[in-house]
PDB file of C-alpha atoms in Angstrom:
ATOM      1  CA  MET A   1       0.000   0.000   0.000  1.00  0.00           C
ATOM      2  CA  PHE A   2       2.886   2.358   0.765  1.00  0.00           C
ATOM      3  CA  HIS A   3       4.394   2.071  -2.700  1.00  0.00           C
ATOM      4  CA  ALA A   4       0.959   2.332  -4.344  1.00  0.00           C
ATOM      5  CA  GLN A   5       0.197   5.834  -3.012  1.00  0.00           C
ATOM      6  CA  ALA A   6       1.526   7.653  -6.079  1.00  0.00           C
ATOM      7  CA  ALA A   7       3.660   7.089  -9.145  1.00  0.00           C
ATOM      8  CA  VAL A   8       5.553   9.411 -11.460  1.00  0.00           C
ATOM      9  CA  THR A   9       7.783   8.778 -14.453  1.00  0.00           C
ATOM     10  CA  ASP A  10      11.277  10.239 -14.247  1.00  0.00           C
ATOM     11  CA  ASP A  11      13.355  10.226 -17.430  1.00  0.00           C
ATOM     12  CA  ASP A  12      16.554  11.197 -15.582  1.00  0.00           C
ATOM     13  CA  TYR A  13      16.489   8.990 -12.463  1.00  0.00           C
ATOM     14  CA  GLU A  14      18.860   6.288 -13.755  1.00  0.00           C
ATOM     15  CA  ARG A  15      21.430   8.816 -14.978  1.00  0.00           C
ATOM     16  CA  ARG A  16      21.374  10.637 -11.626  1.00  0.00           C
ATOM     17  CA  GLU A  17      21.811   7.380  -9.709  1.00  0.00           C
ATOM     18  CA  ASN A  18      24.732   6.362 -11.929  1.00  0.00           C
ATOM     19  CA  GLN A  19      26.344   9.746 -11.238  1.00  0.00           C
ATOM     20  CA  LYS A  20      25.894   9.306  -7.469  1.00  0.00           C
ATOM     21  CA  SER A  21      27.647   5.934  -7.623  1.00  0.00           C
ATOM     22  CA  LEU A  22      30.499   7.399  -9.634  1.00  0.00           C
ATOM     23  CA  GLU A  23      30.782  10.246  -7.098  1.00  0.00           C
ATOM     24  CA  TRP A  24      31.082   7.700  -4.271  1.00  0.00           C
ATOM     25  CA  LEU A  25      33.882   6.031  -6.233  1.00  0.00           C
ATOM     26  CA  ARG A  26      35.672   9.369  -6.748  1.00  0.00           C
ATOM     27  CA  GLY A  27      35.623  10.095  -3.017  1.00  0.00           C
ATOM     28  CA  PRO A  28      37.395   8.353  -0.153  1.00  0.00           C
ATOM     29  CA  HIS A  29      36.765   4.608   0.074  1.00  0.00           C
ATOM     30  CA  ARG A  30      38.670   1.376   0.580  1.00  0.00           C
ATOM     31  CA  ILE A  31      37.264  -0.473  -2.414  1.00  0.00           C
ATOM     32  CA  ALA A  32      40.177  -2.162  -4.191  1.00  0.00           C
ATOM     33  CA  ALA A  33      41.379  -0.073  -7.144  1.00  0.00           C
ATOM     34  CA  SER A  34      40.769  -2.914  -9.607  1.00  0.00           C
ATOM     35  CA  THR A  35      37.244  -3.422  -8.261  1.00  0.00           C
ATOM     36  CA  ALA A  36      36.495   0.303  -8.392  1.00  0.00           C
ATOM     37  CA  GLU A  37      37.647   0.342 -12.012  1.00  0.00           C
ATOM     38  CA  ARG A  38      35.402  -2.636 -12.825  1.00  0.00           C
ATOM     39  CA  LEU A  39      32.494  -0.821 -11.178  1.00  0.00           C
ATOM     40  CA  ARG A  40      33.138   2.374 -13.152  1.00  0.00           C
ATOM     41  CA  ALA A  41      33.409   0.408 -16.395  1.00  0.00           C
ATOM     42  CA  GLU A  42      30.187  -1.473 -15.715  1.00  0.00           C
ATOM     43  CA  ILE A  43      28.256   1.665 -14.775  1.00  0.00           C
ATOM     44  CA  ALA A  44      29.392   3.250 -18.067  1.00  0.00           C
ATOM     45  CA  THR A  45      27.576   0.480 -19.965  1.00  0.00           C
ATOM     46  CA  TRP A  46      24.254   0.782 -18.147  1.00  0.00           C
ATOM     47  CA  PRO A  47      21.188   2.028 -19.968  1.00  0.00           C
ATOM     48  CA  VAL A  48      19.342   5.036 -18.577  1.00  0.00           C
ATOM     49  CA  PRO A  49      15.673   4.211 -19.171  1.00  0.00           C
ATOM     50  CA  ALA A  50      12.811   6.177 -17.701  1.00  0.00           C
ATOM     51  CA  ALA A  51      11.909   4.962 -14.217  1.00  0.00           C
ATOM     52  CA  THR A  52       8.616   4.801 -12.374  1.00  0.00           C
ATOM     53  CA  LEU A  53       9.093   6.409  -8.971  1.00  0.00           C
ATOM     54  CA  VAL A  54       6.877   5.766  -5.971  1.00  0.00           C
ATOM     55  CA  PRO A  55       7.083   6.788  -2.306  1.00  0.00           C
ATOM     56  CA  THR A  56       9.879   4.731  -0.718  1.00  0.00           C
ATOM     57  CA  HIS A  57      11.120   4.511   2.829  1.00  0.00           C
ATOM     58  CA  GLY A  58      14.819   4.292   1.988  1.00  0.00           C
ATOM     59  CA  ASP A  59      15.733   2.151   5.021  1.00  0.00           C
ATOM     60  CA  TRP A  60      13.099  -0.544   4.760  1.00  0.00           C
ATOM     61  CA  GLN A  61      14.100  -3.213   7.257  1.00  0.00           C
ATOM     62  CA  PRO A  62      12.715  -4.832  10.411  1.00  0.00           C
ATOM     63  CA  ARG A  63      14.373  -2.406  12.835  1.00  0.00           C
ATOM     64  CA  ASN A  64      12.077   0.294  11.405  1.00  0.00           C
ATOM     65  CA  TRP A  65       8.885  -1.727  11.756  1.00  0.00           C
ATOM     66  CA  LEU A  66       6.867  -1.709  14.948  1.00  0.00           C
ATOM     67  CA  VAL A  67       4.186  -4.323  15.548  1.00  0.00           C
ATOM     68  CA  ARG A  68       1.615  -3.733  18.254  1.00  0.00           C
ATOM     69  CA  ASN A  69      -1.682  -5.576  18.593  1.00  0.00           C
ATOM     70  CA  GLY A  70      -1.221  -7.023  15.107  1.00  0.00           C
ATOM     71  CA  ILE A  71      -0.758  -3.611  13.485  1.00  0.00           C
ATOM     72  CA  VAL A  72       2.487  -2.835  11.686  1.00  0.00           C
ATOM     73  CA  SER A  73       3.732   0.737  11.881  1.00  0.00           C
ATOM     74  CA  VAL A  74       6.818   2.181  10.241  1.00  0.00           C
ATOM     75  CA  ILE A  75       9.288   4.637  11.766  1.00  0.00           C
ATOM     76  CA  ASP A  76      12.351   6.604  10.608  1.00  0.00           C
ATOM     77  CA  PHE A  77      11.478   8.286   7.345  1.00  0.00           C
ATOM     78  CA  GLY A  78      14.781  10.190   7.199  1.00  0.00           C
ATOM     79  CA  ARG A  79      15.677   8.644   3.827  1.00  0.00           C
ATOM     80  CA  ALA A  80      12.178   8.676   2.342  1.00  0.00           C
ATOM     81  CA  ALA A  81      12.024   9.789  -1.291  1.00  0.00           C
ATOM     82  CA  MET A  82      10.465   9.025  -4.632  1.00  0.00           C
ATOM     83  CA  ARG A  83      12.352   6.045  -6.099  1.00  0.00           C
ATOM     84  CA  PRO A  84      11.558   2.785  -7.893  1.00  0.00           C
ATOM     85  CA  ALA A  85       9.757   0.382  -5.525  1.00  0.00           C
ATOM     86  CA  LEU A  86      12.517  -2.207  -5.854  1.00  0.00           C
ATOM     87  CA  THR A  87      14.964   0.082  -4.038  1.00  0.00           C
ATOM     88  CA  ASP A  88      13.154  -0.643  -0.761  1.00  0.00           C
ATOM     89  CA  PHE A  89      14.102  -4.309  -1.221  1.00  0.00           C
ATOM     90  CA  ALA A  90      17.861  -3.677  -1.371  1.00  0.00           C
ATOM     91  CA  ARG A  91      18.627  -3.582   2.351  1.00  0.00           C
ATOM     92  CA  LEU A  92      16.326  -6.517   3.033  1.00  0.00           C
ATOM     93  CA  ALA A  93      18.079  -8.557   0.341  1.00  0.00           C
ATOM     94  CA  ALA A  94      21.562  -7.675   1.590  1.00  0.00           C
ATOM     95  CA  ARG A  95      20.828  -8.747   5.129  1.00  0.00           C
ATOM     96  CA  ASP A  96      17.549 -10.444   6.017  1.00  0.00           C
ATOM     97  CA  PHE A  97      16.741 -12.318   2.791  1.00  0.00           C
ATOM     98  CA  ARG A  98      20.384 -13.422   2.556  1.00  0.00           C
ATOM     99  CA  ARG A  99      20.279 -14.775   6.108  1.00  0.00           C
ATOM    100  CA  ASP A 100      16.973 -16.598   5.679  1.00  0.00           C
ATOM    101  CA  PRO A 101      15.465 -17.086   2.200  1.00  0.00           C
ATOM    102  CA  GLU A 102      12.124 -17.968   3.800  1.00  0.00           C
ATOM    103  CA  LEU A 103      11.868 -14.340   4.901  1.00  0.00           C
ATOM    104  CA  GLU A 104      12.029 -13.263   1.269  1.00  0.00           C
ATOM    105  CA  ALA A 105       9.220 -15.636   0.318  1.00  0.00           C
ATOM    106  CA  ALA A 106       7.098 -14.473   3.255  1.00  0.00           C
ATOM    107  CA  PHE A 107       7.762 -10.808   2.478  1.00  0.00           C
ATOM    108  CA  LEU A 108       6.827 -11.251  -1.186  1.00  0.00           C
ATOM    109  CA  ASP A 109       3.695 -13.171  -0.186  1.00  0.00           C
ATOM    110  CA  GLY A 110       2.566 -10.178   1.843  1.00  0.00           C
ATOM    111  CA  TYR A 111       3.812  -7.583  -0.639  1.00  0.00           C
ATOM    112  CA  GLY A 112       2.114  -9.119  -3.684  1.00  0.00           C
ATOM    113  CA  THR A 113       4.100  -8.898  -6.896  1.00  0.00           C
ATOM    114  CA  ASP A 114       7.887  -8.759  -7.031  1.00  0.00           C
ATOM    115  CA  PRO A 115       8.990  -5.412  -8.525  1.00  0.00           C
ATOM    116  CA  ARG A 116      12.597  -6.542  -9.064  1.00  0.00           C
ATOM    117  CA  GLU A 117      13.142  -6.627 -12.825  1.00  0.00           C
ATOM    118  CA  SER A 118      16.527  -8.340 -13.187  1.00  0.00           C
ATOM    119  CA  ARG A 119      18.568  -5.617 -14.931  1.00  0.00           C
ATOM    120  CA  ALA A 120      17.212  -2.769 -12.778  1.00  0.00           C
ATOM    121  CA  TRP A 121      17.657  -4.964  -9.687  1.00  0.00           C
ATOM    122  CA  HIS A 122      21.301  -5.583 -10.569  1.00  0.00           C
ATOM    123  CA  ARG A 123      21.948  -1.847 -10.996  1.00  0.00           C
ATOM    124  CA  THR A 124      20.209  -1.164  -7.666  1.00  0.00           C
ATOM    125  CA  ARG A 125      22.255  -3.818  -5.838  1.00  0.00           C
ATOM    126  CA  VAL A 126      25.535  -2.482  -7.227  1.00  0.00           C
ATOM    127  CA  ARG A 127      24.630   1.107  -6.344  1.00  0.00           C
ATOM    128  CA  GLU A 128      23.591   0.106  -2.821  1.00  0.00           C
ATOM    129  CA  ALA A 129      26.835  -1.837  -2.377  1.00  0.00           C
ATOM    130  CA  ILE A 130      29.018   1.053  -3.507  1.00  0.00           C
ATOM    131  CA  GLY A 131      27.169   3.512  -1.298  1.00  0.00           C
ATOM    132  CA  THR A 132      27.335   1.197   1.700  1.00  0.00           C
ATOM    133  CA  ALA A 133      31.086   0.580   1.418  1.00  0.00           C
ATOM    134  CA  ALA A 134      32.009   4.203   0.715  1.00  0.00           C
ATOM    135  CA  TRP A 135      29.696   5.770   3.315  1.00  0.00           C
ATOM    136  CA  ALA A 136      30.794   3.327   6.010  1.00  0.00           C
ATOM    137  CA  CYS A 137      34.445   4.082   5.208  1.00  0.00           C
ATOM    138  CA  ARG A 138      33.786   7.802   5.617  1.00  0.00           C
ATOM    139  CA  VAL A 139      32.165   7.329   9.036  1.00  0.00           C
ATOM    140  CA  SER A 140      34.668   4.655  10.172  1.00  0.00           C
ATOM    141  CA  ASP A 141      32.083   1.886  10.594  1.00  0.00           C
ATOM    142  CA  GLU A 142      34.241  -1.124   9.741  1.00  0.00           C
ATOM    143  CA  THR A 143      31.475  -3.701  10.246  1.00  0.00           C
ATOM    144  CA  PHE A 144      29.101  -1.897   7.882  1.00  0.00           C
ATOM    145  CA  GLU A 145      31.939  -1.263   5.453  1.00  0.00           C
ATOM    146  CA  ALA A 146      32.719  -4.992   5.369  1.00  0.00           C
ATOM    147  CA  ARG A 147      29.062  -5.622   4.494  1.00  0.00           C
ATOM    148  CA  GLY A 148      29.410  -3.146   1.617  1.00  0.00           C
ATOM    149  CA  HIS A 149      32.482  -4.963   0.308  1.00  0.00           C
ATOM    150  CA  ARG A 150      30.627  -8.299   0.534  1.00  0.00           C
ATOM    151  CA  MET A 151      27.675  -6.742  -1.308  1.00  0.00           C
ATOM    152  CA  ILE A 152      30.004  -5.550  -4.071  1.00  0.00           C
ATOM    153  CA  ALA A 153      31.558  -9.008  -4.398  1.00  0.00           C
ATOM    154  CA  GLU A 154      28.127 -10.638  -4.589  1.00  0.00           C
ATOM    155  CA  ALA A 155      26.754  -8.108  -7.078  1.00  0.00           C
ATOM    156  CA  LEU A 156      29.667  -8.045  -9.524  1.00  0.00           C
ATOM    157  CA  PRO A 157      29.610 -10.716 -12.207  1.00  0.00           C
ATOM    158  CA  ALA A 158      32.464 -13.188 -11.946  1.00  0.00           C
ATOM    159  CA  SER A 159      35.389 -12.206 -14.139  1.00  0.00           C
TER     160      SER A 159
END
């Protein structure tokens, strides 16, 4: 229901997101130079189709869900923005779905359809991984940074 509140088409969303990832890679990070180069090269090949944007939370994960008397409420809208619906799946996939695939099935059962078109999902996973590793490096969160590096390794195609 959250994602279904509104929808707009944005012809420039994909280009802007590619630029943000490239900016992360230009700034301080501890991503291996060869990996950063592979990421830059891959991003350069990505298409920039129009995207359908919907209201997204931006940090959609269990720590931001409160359940009381069978009613689920959501907190912490500090990263809320209009984005493709699949972006709200990225943090769940990197942590909760990875830990227990049954959670993914249960989540999708409640959500309805799966909005993760494979090519857009790949681009989203790579962007999330870059941002996680670079941001965590900047704030000296080594545990979160390690997760970002793992996410990059899992998202990059084998060479």
